[in-house]
Short mmCIF file of C-alpha atoms and ligand atoms in Angstrom, two decimals:
data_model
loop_
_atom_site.label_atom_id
_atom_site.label_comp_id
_atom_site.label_asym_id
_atom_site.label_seq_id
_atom_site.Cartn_x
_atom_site.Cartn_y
_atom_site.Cartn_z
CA UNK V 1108 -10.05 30.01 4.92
CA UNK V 1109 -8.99 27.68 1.88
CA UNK V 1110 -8.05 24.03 2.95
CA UNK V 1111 -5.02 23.14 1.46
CA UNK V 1112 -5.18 20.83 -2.03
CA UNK V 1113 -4.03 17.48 -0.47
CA UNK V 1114 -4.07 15.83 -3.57
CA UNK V 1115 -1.20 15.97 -5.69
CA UNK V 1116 1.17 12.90 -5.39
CA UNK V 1117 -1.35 10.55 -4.12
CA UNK V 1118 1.20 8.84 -1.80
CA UNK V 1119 -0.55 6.36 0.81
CA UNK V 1120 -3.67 6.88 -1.03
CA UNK V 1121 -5.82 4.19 -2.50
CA UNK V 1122 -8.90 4.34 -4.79
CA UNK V 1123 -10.98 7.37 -3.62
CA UNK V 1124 -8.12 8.90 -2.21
CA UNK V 1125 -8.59 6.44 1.40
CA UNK V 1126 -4.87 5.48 2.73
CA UNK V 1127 -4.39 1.60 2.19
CA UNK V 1128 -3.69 0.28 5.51
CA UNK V 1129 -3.74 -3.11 4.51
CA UNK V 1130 -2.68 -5.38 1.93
CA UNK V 1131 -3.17 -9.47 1.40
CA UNK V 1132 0.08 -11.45 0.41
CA UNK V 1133 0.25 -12.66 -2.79
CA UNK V 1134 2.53 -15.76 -1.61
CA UNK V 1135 0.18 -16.80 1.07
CA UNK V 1136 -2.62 -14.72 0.69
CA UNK V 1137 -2.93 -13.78 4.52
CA UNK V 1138 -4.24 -10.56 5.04
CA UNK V 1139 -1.48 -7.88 7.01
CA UNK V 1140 -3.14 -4.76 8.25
CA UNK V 1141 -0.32 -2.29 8.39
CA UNK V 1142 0.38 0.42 10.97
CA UNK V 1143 1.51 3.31 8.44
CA UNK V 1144 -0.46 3.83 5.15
CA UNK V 1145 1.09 2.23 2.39
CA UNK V 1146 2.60 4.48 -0.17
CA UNK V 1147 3.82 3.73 -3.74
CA UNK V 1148 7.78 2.15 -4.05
CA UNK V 1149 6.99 0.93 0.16
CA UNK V 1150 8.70 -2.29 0.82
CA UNK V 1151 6.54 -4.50 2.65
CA UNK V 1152 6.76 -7.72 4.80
CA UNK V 1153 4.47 -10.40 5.00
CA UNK V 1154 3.91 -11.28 8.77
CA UNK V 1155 2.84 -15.09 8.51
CA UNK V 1156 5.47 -15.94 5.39
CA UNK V 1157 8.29 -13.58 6.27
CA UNK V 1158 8.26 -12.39 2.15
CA UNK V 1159 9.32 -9.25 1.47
CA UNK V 1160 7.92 -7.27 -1.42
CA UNK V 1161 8.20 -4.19 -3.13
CA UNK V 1162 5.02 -2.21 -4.01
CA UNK V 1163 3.62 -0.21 -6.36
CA UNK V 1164 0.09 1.44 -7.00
CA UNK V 1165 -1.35 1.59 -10.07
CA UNK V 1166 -3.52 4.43 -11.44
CA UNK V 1167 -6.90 2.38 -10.20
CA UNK V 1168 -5.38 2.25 -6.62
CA UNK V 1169 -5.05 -1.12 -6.97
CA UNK V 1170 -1.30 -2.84 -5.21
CA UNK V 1171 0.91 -4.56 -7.36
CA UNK V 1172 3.80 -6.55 -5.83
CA UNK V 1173 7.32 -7.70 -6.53
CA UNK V 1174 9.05 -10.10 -4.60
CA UNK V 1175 12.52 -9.35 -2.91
ZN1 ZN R 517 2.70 -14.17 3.14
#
């Protein structure tokens, strides 16, 4: 039986296609695990500051922020 080609859209995947469950605030720089993988365009909230961003992933996997 063929598995089924998980790959395409790489939502909630990080480098080596592992979901990011995680992600340190670039405001306070505290580290917030997160409950659901994050996925590209997820808005995110900062548990110690309160911040709200929106995120992105970049091709390397890596999370870049905007603030709200
Ligand atoms: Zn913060």
């Amino acid at each position: 039986m063929d598995f089924d080609d998980d790959d395409k859209g790489s939502k909630g995947k990080g480098r080596n296609g592992k979901p990011i469950k995680e992600f340190d605030c670039p405001t306070c720089n505290a580290n917030n695990p997160t409950d659901e993988p994050i996925a590209d365009k997820d808005e995110l909230r900062c548990n110690y500051c309160g911040n709200d961003f929106l995120v992105t992933i970049n091709d390397a996997g890596r999370l870049k922020f905007k603030e709200l």
